[in-house]
Short mmCIF file of C-alpha atoms and ligand atoms in Angstrom, two decimals:
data_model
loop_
_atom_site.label_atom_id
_atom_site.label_comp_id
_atom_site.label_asym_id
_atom_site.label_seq_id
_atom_site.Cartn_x
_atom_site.Cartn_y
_atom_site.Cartn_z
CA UNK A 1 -98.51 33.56 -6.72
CA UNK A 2 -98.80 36.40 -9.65
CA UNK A 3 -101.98 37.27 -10.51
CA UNK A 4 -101.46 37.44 -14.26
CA UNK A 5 -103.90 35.24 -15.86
CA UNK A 6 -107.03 36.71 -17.52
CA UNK A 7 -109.27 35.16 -15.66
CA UNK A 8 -107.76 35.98 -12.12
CA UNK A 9 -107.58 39.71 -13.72
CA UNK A 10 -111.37 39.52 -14.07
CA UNK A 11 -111.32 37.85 -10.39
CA UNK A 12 -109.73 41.13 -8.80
CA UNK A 13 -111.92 43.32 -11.10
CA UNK A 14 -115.38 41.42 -9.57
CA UNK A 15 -113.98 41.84 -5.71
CA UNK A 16 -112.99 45.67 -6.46
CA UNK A 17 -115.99 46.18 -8.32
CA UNK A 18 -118.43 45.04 -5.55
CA UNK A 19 -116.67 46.46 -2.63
CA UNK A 20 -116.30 49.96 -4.22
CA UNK A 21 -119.33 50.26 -6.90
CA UNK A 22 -123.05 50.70 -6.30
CA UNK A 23 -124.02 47.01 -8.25
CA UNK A 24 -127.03 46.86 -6.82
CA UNK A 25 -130.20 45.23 -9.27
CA UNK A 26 -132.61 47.83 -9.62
CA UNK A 27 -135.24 45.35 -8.84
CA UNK A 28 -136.06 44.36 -5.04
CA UNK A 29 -136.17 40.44 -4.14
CA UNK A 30 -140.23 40.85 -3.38
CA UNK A 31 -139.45 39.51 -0.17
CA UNK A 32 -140.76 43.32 1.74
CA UNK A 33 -144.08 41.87 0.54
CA UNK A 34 -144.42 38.84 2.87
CA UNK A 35 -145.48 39.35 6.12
CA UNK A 36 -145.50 36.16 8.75
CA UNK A 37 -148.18 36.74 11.29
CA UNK A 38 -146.40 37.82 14.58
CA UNK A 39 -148.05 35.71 17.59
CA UNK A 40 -148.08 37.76 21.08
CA UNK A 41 -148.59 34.30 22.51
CA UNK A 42 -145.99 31.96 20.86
CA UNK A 43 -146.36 29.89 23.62
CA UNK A 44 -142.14 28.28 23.12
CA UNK A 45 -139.59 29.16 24.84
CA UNK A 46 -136.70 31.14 22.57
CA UNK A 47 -133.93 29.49 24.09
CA UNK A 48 -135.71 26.25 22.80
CA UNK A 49 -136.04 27.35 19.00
CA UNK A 50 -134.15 24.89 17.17
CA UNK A 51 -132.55 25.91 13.38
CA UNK A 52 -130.25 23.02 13.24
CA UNK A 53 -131.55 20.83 10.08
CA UNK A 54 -129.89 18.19 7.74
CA UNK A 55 -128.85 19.02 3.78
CA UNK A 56 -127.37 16.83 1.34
CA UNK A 57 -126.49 14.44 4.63
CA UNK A 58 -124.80 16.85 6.10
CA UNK A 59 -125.64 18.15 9.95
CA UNK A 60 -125.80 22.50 9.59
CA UNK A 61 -126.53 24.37 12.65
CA UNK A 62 -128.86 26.96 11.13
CA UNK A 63 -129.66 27.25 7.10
CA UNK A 64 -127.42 29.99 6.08
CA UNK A 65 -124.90 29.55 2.92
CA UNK A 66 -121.87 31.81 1.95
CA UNK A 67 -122.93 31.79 -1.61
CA UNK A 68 -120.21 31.02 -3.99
CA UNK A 69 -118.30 34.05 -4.79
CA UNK A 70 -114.10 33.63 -5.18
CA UNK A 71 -110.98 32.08 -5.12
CA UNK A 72 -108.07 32.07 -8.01
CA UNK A 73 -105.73 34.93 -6.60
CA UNK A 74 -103.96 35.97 -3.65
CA UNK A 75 -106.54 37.83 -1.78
CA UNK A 76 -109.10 35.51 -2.68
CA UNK A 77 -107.40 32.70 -0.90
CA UNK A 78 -107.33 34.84 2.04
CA UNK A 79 -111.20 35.57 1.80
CA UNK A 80 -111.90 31.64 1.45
CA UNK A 81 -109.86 30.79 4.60
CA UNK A 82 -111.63 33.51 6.25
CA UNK A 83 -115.13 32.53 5.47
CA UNK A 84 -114.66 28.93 5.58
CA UNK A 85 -113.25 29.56 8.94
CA UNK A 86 -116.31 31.09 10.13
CA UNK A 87 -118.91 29.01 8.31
CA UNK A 88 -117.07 25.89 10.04
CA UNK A 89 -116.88 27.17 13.40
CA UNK A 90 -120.62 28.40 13.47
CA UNK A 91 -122.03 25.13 11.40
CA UNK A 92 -123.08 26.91 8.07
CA UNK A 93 -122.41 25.76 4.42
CA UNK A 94 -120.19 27.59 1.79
CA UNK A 95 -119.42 27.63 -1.55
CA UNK A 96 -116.67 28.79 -3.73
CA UNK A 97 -116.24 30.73 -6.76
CA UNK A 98 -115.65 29.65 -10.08
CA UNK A 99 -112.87 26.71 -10.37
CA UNK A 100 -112.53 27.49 -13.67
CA UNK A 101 -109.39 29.57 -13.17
CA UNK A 102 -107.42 26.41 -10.81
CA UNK A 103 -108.62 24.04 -13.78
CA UNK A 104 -106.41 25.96 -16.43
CA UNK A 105 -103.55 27.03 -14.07
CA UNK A 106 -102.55 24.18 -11.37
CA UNK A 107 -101.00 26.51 -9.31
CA UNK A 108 -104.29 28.49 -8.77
CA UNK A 109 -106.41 25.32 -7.10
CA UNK A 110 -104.35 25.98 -3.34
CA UNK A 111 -106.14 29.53 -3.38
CA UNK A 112 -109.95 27.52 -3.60
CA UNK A 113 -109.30 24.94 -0.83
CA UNK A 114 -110.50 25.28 2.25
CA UNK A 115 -110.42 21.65 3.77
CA UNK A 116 -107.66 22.18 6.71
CA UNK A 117 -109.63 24.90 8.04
CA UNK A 118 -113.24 23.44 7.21
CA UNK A 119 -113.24 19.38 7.91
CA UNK A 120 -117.40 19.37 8.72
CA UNK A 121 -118.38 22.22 6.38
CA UNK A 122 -120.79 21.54 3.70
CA UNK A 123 -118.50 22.64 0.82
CA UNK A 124 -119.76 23.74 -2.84
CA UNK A 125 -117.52 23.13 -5.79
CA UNK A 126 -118.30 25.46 -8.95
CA UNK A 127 -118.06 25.83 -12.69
CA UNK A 128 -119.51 28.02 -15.26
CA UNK A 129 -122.21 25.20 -17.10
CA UNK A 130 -121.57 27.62 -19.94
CA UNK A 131 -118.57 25.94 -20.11
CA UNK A 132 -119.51 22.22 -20.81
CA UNK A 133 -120.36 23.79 -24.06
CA UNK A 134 -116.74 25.21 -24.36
CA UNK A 135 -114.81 21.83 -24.43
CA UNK A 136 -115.40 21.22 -20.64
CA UNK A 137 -116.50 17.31 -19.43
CA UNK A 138 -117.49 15.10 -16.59
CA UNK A 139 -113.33 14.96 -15.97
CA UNK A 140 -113.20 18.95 -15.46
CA UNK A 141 -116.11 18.79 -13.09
CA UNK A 142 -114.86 15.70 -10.98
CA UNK A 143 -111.74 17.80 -11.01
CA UNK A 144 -113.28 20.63 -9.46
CA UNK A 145 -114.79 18.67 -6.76
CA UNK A 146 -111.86 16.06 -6.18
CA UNK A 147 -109.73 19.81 -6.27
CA UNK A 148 -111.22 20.82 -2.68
CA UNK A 149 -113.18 17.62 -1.23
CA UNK A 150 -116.57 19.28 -2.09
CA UNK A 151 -119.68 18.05 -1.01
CA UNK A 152 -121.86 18.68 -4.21
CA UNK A 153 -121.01 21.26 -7.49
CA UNK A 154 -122.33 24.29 -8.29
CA UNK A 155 -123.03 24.84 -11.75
CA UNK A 156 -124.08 28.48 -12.42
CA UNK A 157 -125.91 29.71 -15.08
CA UNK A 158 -125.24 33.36 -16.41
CA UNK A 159 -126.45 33.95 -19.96
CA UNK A 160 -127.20 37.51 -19.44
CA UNK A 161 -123.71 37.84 -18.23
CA UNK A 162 -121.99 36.68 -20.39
CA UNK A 163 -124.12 38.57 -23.32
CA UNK A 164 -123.21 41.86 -21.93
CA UNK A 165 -119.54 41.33 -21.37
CA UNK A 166 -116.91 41.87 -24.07
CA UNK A 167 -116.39 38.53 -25.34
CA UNK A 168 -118.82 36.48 -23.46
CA UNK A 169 -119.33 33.08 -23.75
CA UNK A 170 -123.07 33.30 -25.66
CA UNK A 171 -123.24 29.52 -27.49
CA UNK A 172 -126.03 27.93 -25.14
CA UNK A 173 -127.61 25.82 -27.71
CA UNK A 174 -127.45 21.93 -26.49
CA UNK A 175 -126.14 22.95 -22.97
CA UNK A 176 -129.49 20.84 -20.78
CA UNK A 177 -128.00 17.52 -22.45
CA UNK A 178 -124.59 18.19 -21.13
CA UNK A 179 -126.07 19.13 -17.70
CA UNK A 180 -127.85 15.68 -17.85
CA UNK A 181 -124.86 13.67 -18.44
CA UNK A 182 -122.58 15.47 -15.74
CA UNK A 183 -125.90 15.07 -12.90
CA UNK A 184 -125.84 10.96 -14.06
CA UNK A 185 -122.29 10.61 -14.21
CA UNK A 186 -120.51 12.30 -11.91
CA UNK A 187 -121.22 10.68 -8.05
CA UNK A 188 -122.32 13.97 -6.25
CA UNK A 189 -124.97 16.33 -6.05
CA UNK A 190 -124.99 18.62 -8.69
CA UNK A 191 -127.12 21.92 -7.83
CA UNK A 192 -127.80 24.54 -10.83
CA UNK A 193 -127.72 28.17 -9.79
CA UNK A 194 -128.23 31.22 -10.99
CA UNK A 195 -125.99 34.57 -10.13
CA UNK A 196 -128.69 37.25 -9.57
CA UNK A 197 -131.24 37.06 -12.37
CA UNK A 198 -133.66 34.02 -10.88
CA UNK A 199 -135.23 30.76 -12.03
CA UNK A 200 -138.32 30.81 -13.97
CA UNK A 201 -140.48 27.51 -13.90
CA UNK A 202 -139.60 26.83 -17.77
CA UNK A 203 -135.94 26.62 -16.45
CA UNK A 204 -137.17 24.65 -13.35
CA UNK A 205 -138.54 22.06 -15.72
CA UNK A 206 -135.43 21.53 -18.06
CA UNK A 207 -133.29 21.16 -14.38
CA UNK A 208 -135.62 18.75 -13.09
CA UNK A 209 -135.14 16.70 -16.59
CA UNK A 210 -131.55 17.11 -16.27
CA UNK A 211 -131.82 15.56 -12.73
CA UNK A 212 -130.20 18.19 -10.81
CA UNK A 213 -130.00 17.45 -7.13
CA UNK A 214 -130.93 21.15 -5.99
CA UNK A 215 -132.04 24.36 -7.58
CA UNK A 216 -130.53 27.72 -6.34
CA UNK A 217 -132.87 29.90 -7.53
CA UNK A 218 -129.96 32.80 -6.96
CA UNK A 219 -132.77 35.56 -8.04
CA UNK A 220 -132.96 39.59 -8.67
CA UNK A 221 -132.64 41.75 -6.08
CA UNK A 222 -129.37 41.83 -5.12
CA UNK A 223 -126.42 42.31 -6.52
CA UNK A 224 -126.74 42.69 -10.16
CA UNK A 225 -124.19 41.23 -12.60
CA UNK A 226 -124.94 43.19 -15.57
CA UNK A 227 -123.87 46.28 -12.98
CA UNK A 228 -120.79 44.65 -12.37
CA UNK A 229 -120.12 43.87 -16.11
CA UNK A 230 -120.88 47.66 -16.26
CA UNK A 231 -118.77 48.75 -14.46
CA UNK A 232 -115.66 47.10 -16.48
CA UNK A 233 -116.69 47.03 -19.77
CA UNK A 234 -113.99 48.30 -22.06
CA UNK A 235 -115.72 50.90 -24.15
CA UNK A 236 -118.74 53.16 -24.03
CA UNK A 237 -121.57 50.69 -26.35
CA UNK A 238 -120.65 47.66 -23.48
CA UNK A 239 -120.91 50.15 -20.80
CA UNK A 240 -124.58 51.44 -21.93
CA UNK A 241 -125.65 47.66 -23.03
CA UNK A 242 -124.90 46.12 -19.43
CA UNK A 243 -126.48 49.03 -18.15
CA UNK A 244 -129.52 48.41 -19.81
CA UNK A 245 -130.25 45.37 -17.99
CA UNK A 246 -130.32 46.69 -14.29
CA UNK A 247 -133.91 46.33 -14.24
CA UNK A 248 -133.63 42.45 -15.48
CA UNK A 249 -134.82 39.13 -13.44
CA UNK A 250 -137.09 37.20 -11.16
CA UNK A 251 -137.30 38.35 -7.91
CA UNK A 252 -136.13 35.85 -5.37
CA UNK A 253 -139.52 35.71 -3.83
CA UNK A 254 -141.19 35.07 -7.05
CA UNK A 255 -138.83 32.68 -8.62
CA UNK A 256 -138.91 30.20 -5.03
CA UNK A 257 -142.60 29.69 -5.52
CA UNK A 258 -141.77 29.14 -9.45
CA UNK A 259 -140.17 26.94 -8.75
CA UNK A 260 -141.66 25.13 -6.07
CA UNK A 261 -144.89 25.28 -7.70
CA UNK A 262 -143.18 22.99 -10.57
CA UNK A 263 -141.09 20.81 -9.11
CA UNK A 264 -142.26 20.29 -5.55
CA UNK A 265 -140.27 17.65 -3.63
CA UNK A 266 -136.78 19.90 -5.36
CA UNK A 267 -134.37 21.24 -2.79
CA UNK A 268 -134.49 25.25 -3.22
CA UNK A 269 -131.52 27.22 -2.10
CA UNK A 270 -132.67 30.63 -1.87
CA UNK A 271 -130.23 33.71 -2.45
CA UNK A 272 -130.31 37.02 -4.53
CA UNK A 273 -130.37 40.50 -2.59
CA UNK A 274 -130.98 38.17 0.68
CA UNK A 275 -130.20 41.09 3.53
CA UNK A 276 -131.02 39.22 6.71
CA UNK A 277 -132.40 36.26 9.16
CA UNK A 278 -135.91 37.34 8.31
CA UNK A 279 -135.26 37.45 5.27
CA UNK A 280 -134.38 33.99 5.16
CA UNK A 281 -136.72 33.04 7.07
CA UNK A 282 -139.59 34.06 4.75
CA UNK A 283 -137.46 32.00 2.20
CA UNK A 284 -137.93 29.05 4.09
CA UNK A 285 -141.76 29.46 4.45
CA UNK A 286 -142.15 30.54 0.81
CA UNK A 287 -140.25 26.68 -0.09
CA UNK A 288 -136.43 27.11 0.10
CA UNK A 289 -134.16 24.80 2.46
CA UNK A 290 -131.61 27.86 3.09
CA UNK A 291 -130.65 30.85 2.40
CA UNK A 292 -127.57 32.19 0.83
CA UNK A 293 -125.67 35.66 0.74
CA UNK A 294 -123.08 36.99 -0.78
CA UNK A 295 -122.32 40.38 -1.04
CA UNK A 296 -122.89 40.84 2.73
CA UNK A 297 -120.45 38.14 3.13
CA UNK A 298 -118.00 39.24 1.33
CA UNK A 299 -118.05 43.26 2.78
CA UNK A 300 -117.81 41.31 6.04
CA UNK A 301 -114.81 39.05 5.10
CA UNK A 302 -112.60 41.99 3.49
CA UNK A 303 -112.60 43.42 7.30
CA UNK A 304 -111.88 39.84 9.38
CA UNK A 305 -113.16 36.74 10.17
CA UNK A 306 -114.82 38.20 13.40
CA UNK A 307 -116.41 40.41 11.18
CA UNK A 308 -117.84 36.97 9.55
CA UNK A 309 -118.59 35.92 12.89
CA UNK A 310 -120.38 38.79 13.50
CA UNK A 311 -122.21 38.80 10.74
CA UNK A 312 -123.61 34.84 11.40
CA UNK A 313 -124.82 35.44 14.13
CA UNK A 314 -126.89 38.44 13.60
CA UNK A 315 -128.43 36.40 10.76
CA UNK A 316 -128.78 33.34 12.86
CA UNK A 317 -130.01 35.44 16.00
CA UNK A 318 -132.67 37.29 13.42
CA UNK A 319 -133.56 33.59 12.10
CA UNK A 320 -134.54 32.11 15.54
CA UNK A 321 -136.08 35.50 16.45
CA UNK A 322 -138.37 35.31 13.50
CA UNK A 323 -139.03 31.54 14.15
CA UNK A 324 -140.23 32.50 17.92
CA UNK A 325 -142.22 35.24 17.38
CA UNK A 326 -144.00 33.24 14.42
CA UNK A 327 -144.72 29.94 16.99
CA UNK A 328 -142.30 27.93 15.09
CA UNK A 329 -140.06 25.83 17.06
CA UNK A 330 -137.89 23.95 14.51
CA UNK A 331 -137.22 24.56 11.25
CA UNK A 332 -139.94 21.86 10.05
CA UNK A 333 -142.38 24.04 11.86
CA UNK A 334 -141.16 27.37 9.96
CA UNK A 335 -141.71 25.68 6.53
CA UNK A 336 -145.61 25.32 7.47
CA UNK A 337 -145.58 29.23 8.72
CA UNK A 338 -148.26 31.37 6.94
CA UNK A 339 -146.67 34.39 5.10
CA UNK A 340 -149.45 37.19 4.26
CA UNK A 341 -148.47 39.31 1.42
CA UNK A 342 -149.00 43.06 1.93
C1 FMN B 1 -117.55 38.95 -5.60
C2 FMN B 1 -118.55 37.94 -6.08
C3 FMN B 1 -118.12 36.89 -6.89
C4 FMN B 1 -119.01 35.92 -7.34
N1 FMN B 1 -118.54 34.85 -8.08
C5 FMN B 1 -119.38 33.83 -8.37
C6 FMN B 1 -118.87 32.63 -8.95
O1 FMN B 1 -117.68 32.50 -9.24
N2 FMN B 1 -119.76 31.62 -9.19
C7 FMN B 1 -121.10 31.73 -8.90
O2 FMN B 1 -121.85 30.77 -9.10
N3 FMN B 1 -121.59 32.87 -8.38
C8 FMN B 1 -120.77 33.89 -8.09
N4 FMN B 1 -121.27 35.03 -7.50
C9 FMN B 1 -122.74 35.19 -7.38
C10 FMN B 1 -123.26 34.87 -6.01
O3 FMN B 1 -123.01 33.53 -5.65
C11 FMN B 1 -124.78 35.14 -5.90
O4 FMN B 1 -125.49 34.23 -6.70
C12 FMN B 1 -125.16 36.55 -6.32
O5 FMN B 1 -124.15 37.48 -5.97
C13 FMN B 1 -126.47 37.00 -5.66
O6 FMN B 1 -126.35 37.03 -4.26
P1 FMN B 1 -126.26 38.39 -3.40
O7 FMN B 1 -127.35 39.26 -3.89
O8 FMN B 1 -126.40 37.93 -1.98
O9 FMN B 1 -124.91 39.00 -3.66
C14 FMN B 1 -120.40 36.02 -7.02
C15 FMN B 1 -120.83 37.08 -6.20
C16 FMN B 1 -119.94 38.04 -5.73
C17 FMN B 1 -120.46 39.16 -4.87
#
């Protein structure tokens, strides 16, 4: 398949971009702040440490998500096989990028499914919400889930993005009631995200009233998208502007307590600038269910799918780790752990 649509182009440009450019937010996730208390007497065994829990009915072997990142060209089909590959063999969940691209050229929806090689996985569709305001429906959304047998759908939120990029998509007005009517109409779990910027507890509120199954609070930290947008902005004013914002967002740490603090019985995804299994597991005490990654993910996949491998299970190994030398002996037990913050 040619890659010759515009928004495959931009596709290639985000994969280049954040294997070869330093995108990094210039904020930190908050997460070096949280300490759990280490216990010299955990009094469990480590081979008995259990990280296996249940989301969205689904079984996972340890709470780590391949955030949703691509799909749409050649090479991205080959990343999506290779992580889906992993994610099923070792019992994590995945998402994919944007749909968006498959939903305006047919031939493009082969390079975003993942089913043959992923038949347990817990599988995220995903779509721009921006776009529900762009002449997008319940039917585009069911077709992005019907397109690769997803579990749930991603709907990402990206404002900033799209206000730094040439030609960004900045009409927002009236998007929550559009949210609302997808999350009552459409027969799965629909989970709002952010890509790198965070949830506040405003946002929290208008999700919760759009009865969203799931929050990802997707916070700053990590990789920034107004570096990315940076980095291909067509002249020298975009170039500064995107810039600008390097600085921008809630910290993951913060914006998981935002948002647990308002809407308490939500399922939080963690991710933004997540680095590692402790890091995930201080997620998981602060209020999240999981933890996602992407960047590392992707850096991994671009080498092979044992480089994928590799990758899970240093984070699950650092996870279990983390749960042992904290006393916690499932993943119930890590959720009641005591962080103290430096
Ligand atoms: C190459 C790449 C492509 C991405 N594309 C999408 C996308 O299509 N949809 C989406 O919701 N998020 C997308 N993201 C954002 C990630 O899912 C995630 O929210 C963000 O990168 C923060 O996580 P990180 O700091 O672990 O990279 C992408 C990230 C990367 C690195």
């Amino acid at each position: 398949m040619e890659e010759v649509t515009p928004i495959a182009r931009r596709k290639t440009d985000h994969i280049r971009i954040n294997l070869e450019e330093n995108v990094q937010s210039g904020l930190t996730t908050g997460l070096e702040q949280y300490h759990f208390i280490h216990r010299a007497v955990p009094e469990i065994n480590l081979e008995e440490v259990d990280s296996s829990l249940v989301i969205l009915d689904k079984h996972l072997n340890t709470p780590i998500l391949i955030s949703s990142m691509t799909g749409g060209t050649v090479d991205a089909k080959k990343l999506n096989i290779i992580l889906a590959t992993a994610a099923q063999e070792t019992g994590i969940a995945m998402g994919v990028g944007s749909q968006r691209t498959a939903l305006e050229d047919p031939k493009a929806a082969s390079t975003f499914k993942v089913r043959k090689v992923a038949p347990d996985l817990l599988l995220f569709a995903n779509l721009g919400a921006i776009q529900l305001n762009f002449g997008y429906d319940i039917s585009h959304c069911q077709r992005a889930v019907e397109m690769i047998e997803a579990d749930a759908l991603y709907l990402h939120l990206n404002p900033l993005q799209e206000a730094v990029q040439h030609g960004g998509d900045t009409s927002w007005k009236g998007l929550a009631k559009k949210i609302e009517r997808v999350c009552k109409t459409i027969g799965v779990p629909v989970i709002a995200k952010e890509v790198g910027w965070g949830i506040s507890e405003r946002t929290a509120r208008i999700l919760v009233d759009c009865g969203v199954s799931a929050i990802d609070v997707a916070g700053a930290g990590g990789t920034s998208w107004s570096q990315v947008e940076m980095h291909r902005a067509p002249d020298e004013l975009t170039r500064e502007l995107a810039g600008s914002f390097v600085g921008w967002g809630i910290p993951t740490a913060e914006s998981i307590q935002l948002v647990k603090k308002t809407a308490p019985s939500m399922l939080i995804f963690a991710s933004g600038g997540l680095k590692d299994g402790i890091d995930i597991a201080k997620c998981i005490a602060l209020g999240a269910a999981l933890g996602g990654m992407a960047g590392p993910f992707l850096k991994a996949a671009v080498i092979s799918t044992e480089k994928v491998h590799h990758q899970i299970e240093l984070t699950r190994q650092q996870l279990r780790i983390a749960m042992f030398t904290t006393g916690a002996g499932t993943i119930g037990s890590l959720t009641r752990s005591k962080l103290i913050k430096a």
